[in-house]
Coordinates of C-alpha atoms in Angstrom, one line a residue:
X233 CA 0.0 0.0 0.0
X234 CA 1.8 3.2 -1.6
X235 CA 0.7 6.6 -0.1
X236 CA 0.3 9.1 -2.9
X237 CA -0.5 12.2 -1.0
X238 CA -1.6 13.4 2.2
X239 CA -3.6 16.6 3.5
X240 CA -4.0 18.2 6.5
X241 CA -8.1 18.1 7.4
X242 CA -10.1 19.3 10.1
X243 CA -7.1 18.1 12.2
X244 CA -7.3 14.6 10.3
X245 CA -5.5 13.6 7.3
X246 CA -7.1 12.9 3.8
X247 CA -5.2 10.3 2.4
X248 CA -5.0 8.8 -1.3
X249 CA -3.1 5.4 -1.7
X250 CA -2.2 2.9 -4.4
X251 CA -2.0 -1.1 -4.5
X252 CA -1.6 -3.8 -6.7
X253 CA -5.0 -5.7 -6.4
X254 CA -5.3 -9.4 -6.8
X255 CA -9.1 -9.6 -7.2
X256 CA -9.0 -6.7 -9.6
X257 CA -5.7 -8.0 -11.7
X258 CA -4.6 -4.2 -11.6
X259 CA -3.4 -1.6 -10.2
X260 CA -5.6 0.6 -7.6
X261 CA -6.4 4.0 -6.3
X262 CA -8.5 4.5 -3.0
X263 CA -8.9 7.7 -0.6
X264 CA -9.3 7.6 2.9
X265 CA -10.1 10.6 5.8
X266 CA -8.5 9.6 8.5
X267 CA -9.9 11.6 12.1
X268 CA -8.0 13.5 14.3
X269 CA -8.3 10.8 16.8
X270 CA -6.0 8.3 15.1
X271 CA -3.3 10.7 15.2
X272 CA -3.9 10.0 18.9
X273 CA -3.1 6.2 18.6
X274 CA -6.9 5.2 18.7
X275 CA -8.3 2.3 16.2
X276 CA -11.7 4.4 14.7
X277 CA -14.8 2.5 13.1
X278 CA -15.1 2.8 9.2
X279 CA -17.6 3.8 6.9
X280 CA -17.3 2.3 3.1
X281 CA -18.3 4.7 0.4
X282 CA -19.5 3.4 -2.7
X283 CA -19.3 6.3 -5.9
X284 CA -21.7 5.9 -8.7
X285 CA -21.2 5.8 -12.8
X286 CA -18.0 8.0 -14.1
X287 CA -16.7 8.3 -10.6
X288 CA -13.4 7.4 -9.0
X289 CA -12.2 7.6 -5.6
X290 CA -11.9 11.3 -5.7
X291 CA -14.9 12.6 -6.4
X292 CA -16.4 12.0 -2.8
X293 CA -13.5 13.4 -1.1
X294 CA -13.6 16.7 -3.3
X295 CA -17.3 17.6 -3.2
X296 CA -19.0 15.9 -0.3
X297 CA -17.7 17.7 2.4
X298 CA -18.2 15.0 4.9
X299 CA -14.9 15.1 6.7
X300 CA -15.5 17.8 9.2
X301 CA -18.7 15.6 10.6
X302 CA -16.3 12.5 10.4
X303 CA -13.6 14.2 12.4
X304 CA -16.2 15.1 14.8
X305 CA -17.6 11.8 15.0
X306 CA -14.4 9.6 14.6
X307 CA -15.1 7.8 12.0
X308 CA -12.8 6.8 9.1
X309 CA -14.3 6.9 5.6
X310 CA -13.0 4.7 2.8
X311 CA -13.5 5.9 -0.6
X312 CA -12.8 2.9 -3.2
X313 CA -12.5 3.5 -7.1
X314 CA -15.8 2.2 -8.8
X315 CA -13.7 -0.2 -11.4
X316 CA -10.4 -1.7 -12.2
X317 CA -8.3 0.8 -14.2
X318 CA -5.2 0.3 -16.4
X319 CA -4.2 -0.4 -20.1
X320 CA -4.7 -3.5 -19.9
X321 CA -8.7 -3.8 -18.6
X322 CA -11.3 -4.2 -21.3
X323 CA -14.0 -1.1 -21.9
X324 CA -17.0 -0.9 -23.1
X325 CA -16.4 -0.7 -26.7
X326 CA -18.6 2.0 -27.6
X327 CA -16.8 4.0 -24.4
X328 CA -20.4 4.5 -22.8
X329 CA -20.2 5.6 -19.2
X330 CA -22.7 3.3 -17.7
X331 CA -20.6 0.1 -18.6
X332 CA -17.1 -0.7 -18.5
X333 CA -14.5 1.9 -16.8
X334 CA -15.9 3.3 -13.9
X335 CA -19.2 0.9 -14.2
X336 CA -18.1 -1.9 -12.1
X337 CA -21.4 -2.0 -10.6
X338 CA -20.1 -4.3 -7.5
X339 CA -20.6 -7.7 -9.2
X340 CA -18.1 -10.7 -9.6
X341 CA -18.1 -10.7 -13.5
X342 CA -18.1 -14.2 -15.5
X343 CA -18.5 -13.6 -18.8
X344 CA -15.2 -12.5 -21.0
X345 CA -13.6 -10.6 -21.2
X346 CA -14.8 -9.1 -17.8
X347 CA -14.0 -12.0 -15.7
X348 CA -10.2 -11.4 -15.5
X349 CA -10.8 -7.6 -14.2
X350 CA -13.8 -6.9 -13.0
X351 CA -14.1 -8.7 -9.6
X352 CA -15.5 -5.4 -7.6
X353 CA -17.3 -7.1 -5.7
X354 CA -14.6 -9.4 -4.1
X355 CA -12.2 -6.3 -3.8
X356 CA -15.2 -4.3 -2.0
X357 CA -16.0 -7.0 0.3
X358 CA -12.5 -9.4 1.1
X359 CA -9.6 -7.5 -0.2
X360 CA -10.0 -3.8 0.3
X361 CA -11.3 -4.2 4.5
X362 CA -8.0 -6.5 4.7
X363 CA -5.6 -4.1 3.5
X364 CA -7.4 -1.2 5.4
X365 CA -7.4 -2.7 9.0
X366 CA -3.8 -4.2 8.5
X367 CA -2.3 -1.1 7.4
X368 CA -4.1 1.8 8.8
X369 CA -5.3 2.4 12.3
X370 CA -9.3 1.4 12.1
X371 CA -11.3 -1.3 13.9
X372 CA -13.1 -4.3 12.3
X373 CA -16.4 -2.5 12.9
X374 CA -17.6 -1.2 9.5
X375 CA -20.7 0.2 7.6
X376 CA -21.4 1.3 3.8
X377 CA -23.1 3.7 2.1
X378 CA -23.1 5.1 -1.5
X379 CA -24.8 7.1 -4.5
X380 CA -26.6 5.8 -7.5
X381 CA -24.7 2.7 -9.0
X382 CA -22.6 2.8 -5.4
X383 CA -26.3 3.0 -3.8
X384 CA -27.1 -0.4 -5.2
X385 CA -23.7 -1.8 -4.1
X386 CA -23.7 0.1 -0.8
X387 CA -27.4 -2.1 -0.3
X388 CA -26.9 -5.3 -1.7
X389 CA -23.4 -6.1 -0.1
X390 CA -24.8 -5.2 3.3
X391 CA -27.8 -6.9 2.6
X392 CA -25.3 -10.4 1.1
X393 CA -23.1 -9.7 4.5
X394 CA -25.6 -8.7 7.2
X395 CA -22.4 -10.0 9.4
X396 CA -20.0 -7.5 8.4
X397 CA -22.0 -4.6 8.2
X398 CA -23.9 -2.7 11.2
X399 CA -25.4 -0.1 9.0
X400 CA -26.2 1.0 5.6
X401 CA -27.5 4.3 3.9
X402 CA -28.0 5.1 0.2
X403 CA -28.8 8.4 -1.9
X404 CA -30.6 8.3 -5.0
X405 CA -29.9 4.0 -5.2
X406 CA -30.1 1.9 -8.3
X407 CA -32.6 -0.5 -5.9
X408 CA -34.2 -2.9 -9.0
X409 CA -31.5 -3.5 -11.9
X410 CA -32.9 -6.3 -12.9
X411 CA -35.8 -3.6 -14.0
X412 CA -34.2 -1.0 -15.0
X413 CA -32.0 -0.3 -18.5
X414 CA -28.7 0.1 -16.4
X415 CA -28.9 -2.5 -14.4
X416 CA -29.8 -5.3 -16.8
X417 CA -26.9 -3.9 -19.4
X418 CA -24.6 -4.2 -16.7
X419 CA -26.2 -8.0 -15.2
X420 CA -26.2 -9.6 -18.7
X421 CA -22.6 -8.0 -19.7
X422 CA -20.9 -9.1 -16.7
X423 CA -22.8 -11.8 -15.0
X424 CA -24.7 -13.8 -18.4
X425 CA -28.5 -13.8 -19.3
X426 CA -29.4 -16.0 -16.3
X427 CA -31.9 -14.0 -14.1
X428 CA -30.6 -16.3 -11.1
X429 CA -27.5 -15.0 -10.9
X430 CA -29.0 -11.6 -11.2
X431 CA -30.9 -11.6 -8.2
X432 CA -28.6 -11.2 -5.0
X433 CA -27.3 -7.9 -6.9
X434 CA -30.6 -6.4 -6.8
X435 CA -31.9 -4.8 -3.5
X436 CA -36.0 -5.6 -4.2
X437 CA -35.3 -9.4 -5.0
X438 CA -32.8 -9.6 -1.9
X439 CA -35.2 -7.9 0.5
X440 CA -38.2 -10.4 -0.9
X441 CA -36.0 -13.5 -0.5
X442 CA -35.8 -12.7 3.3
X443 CA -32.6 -10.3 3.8
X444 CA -31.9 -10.0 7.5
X445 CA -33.1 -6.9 8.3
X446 CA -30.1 -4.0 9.1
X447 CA -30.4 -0.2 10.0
X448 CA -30.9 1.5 6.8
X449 CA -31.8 5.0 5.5
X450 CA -32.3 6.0 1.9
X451 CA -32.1 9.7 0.6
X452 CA -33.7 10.4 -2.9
X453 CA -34.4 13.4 -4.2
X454 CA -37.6 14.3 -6.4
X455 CA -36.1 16.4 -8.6
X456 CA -33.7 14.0 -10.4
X457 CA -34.2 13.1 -13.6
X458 CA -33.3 9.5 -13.1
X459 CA -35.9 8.0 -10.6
X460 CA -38.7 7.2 -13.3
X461 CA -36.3 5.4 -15.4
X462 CA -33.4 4.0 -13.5
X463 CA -34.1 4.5 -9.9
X464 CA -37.3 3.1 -9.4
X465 CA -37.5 3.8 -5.7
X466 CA -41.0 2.9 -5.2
X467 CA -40.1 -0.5 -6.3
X468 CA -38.1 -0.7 -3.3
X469 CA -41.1 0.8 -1.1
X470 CA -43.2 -1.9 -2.3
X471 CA -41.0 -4.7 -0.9
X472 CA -40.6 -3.0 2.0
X473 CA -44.4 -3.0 2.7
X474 CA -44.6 -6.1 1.6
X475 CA -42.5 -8.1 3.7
X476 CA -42.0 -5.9 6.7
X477 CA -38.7 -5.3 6.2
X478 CA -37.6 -1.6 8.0
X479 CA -36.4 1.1 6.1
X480 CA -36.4 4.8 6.7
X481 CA -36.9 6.2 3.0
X482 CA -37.1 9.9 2.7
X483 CA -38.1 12.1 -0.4
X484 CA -36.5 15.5 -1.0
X485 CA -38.3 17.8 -2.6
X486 CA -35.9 20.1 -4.9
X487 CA -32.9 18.1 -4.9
X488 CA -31.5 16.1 -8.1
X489 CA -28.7 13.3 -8.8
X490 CA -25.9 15.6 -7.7
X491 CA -23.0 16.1 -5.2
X492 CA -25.1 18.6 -4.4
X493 CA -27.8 16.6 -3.1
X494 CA -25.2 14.3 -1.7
X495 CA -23.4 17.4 0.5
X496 CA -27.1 18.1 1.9
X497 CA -27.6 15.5 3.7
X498 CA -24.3 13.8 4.1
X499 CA -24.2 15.2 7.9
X500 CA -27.3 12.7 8.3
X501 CA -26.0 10.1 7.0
X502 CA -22.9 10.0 9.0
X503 CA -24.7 10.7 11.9
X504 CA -26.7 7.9 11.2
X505 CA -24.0 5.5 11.0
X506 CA -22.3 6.6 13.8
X507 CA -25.2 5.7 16.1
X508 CA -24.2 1.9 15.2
X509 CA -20.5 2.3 14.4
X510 CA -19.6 3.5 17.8

């Protein structure tokens, strides 16, 4: 684990690094916000943030804001990459941004070409968390949240690993690919055109098999021009009503598919997770 560069933050540090990732077959780039309190020798909880389409590792760290309420709360925050990277991993071939290079969409692929590259889910789940609480100074006790594409992967790893996770959140989630033009592009690309193997990657099928139920709050703004189409939130509401599951799902009137949005309510979010990180 390489550090690439380090910045002083609301008396923590902002880290990014670089590794060589087995899962991925590449080489990575994550960001971390380490709290003031590890520079005081104490292991802090993390929270996992998932970025959506186009994204890398620095876009949360630049336009969130979230560090000054992790600072105050102690909480690390690790920002992966959404995809392997390099010269040598295969693209969409019509370069469209919602497959491909920063569209790993948190699935173990197993069709090829993707299969050699594109393990994100492994690397979210095994690899990255190992490398974290060896080299840095956090505790085993994690959570995950995430935005659009990193929505869906913030939900349905939690919901896969209800053991390794205390809490989950989500703005403006991907909760139904298997229903939505995104999601099933990315499913049959990566995973085949077998439905079966679609379903523990889709939040509404996961929560209707039975999911153990975990804290989780979703954020998802009315004006973005995504829910109809991708989003489908009230897809989500309806499995929740029907099996019982609990969910605190809020609608914001105003907001879109932004960082924006995302800087809004990130205070909440954090605060939300602390209550079970800590």
């Amino acid at each position: 684990m390489k550090l690439l560069s380090s910045v002083q933050c609301f008396g923590g540090l902002q880290n990014q690094y670089e590794h060589v990732s087995d899962a991925l077959n590449c080489t990575m780039q994550f960001s971390v916000y380490l709290p003031p309190q590890t520079q005081a020798g104490q292991k802090v909880p993390v929270a996992y943030w998932l970025s959506g389409l186009t994204c890398t590792d620095q876009n949360f760290a630049t336009k969130a804001g979230a560090q000054r309420v992790a600072a105050e709360l102690g909480i690390a925050v690790v920002m992966p990459d959404t995809s392997p990277r390099g010269d040598g991993v295969p693209d969409d071939q019509d370069k469209a941004y919602d497959f491909g290079l920063g569209a790993g969409f948190y699935v173990d692929a197993t069709e090829v070409p993707w299969s050699s590259h594109y393990k994100m889910y492994s690397y979210i789940v095994d690899e990255l968390p190992a490398l974290i609480e060896e080299g840095l100074p956090v505790s085993k006790c994690k959570s995950v949240f995430g935005h659009s594409m990193g929505g869906h992967g913030a939900l349905t790893i939690a919901l896969n690993n209800p053991a390794l996770y205390v809490a989950v959140s989500a703005f403006s989630p991907i909760v139904s690919p298997m229903q939505c033009p995104w999601g099933q592009k990315a499913l049959a690309w990566y995973l085949g055109n077998n439905p079966e193997a679609w379903q523990r990657h889709d939040t509404v099928a996961l929560i209707r098999s039975g999911a153990q139920q975990l804290p989780m709050l979703i954020d998802q703004g009315l004006a973005d021009n995504f829910l109809a189409s991708q989003l489908k939130t009230e897809l989500l509401e309806a499995a929740l009503k029907e099996t019982g599951y609990q969910a605190e799902v809020r609608y914001q009137a105003g907001y879109d598919h932004s960082y924006y949005f995302i800087a809004s309510f990130i205070e909440d979010h954090l605060r939300f997770h602390a209550r079970y990180l800590k």
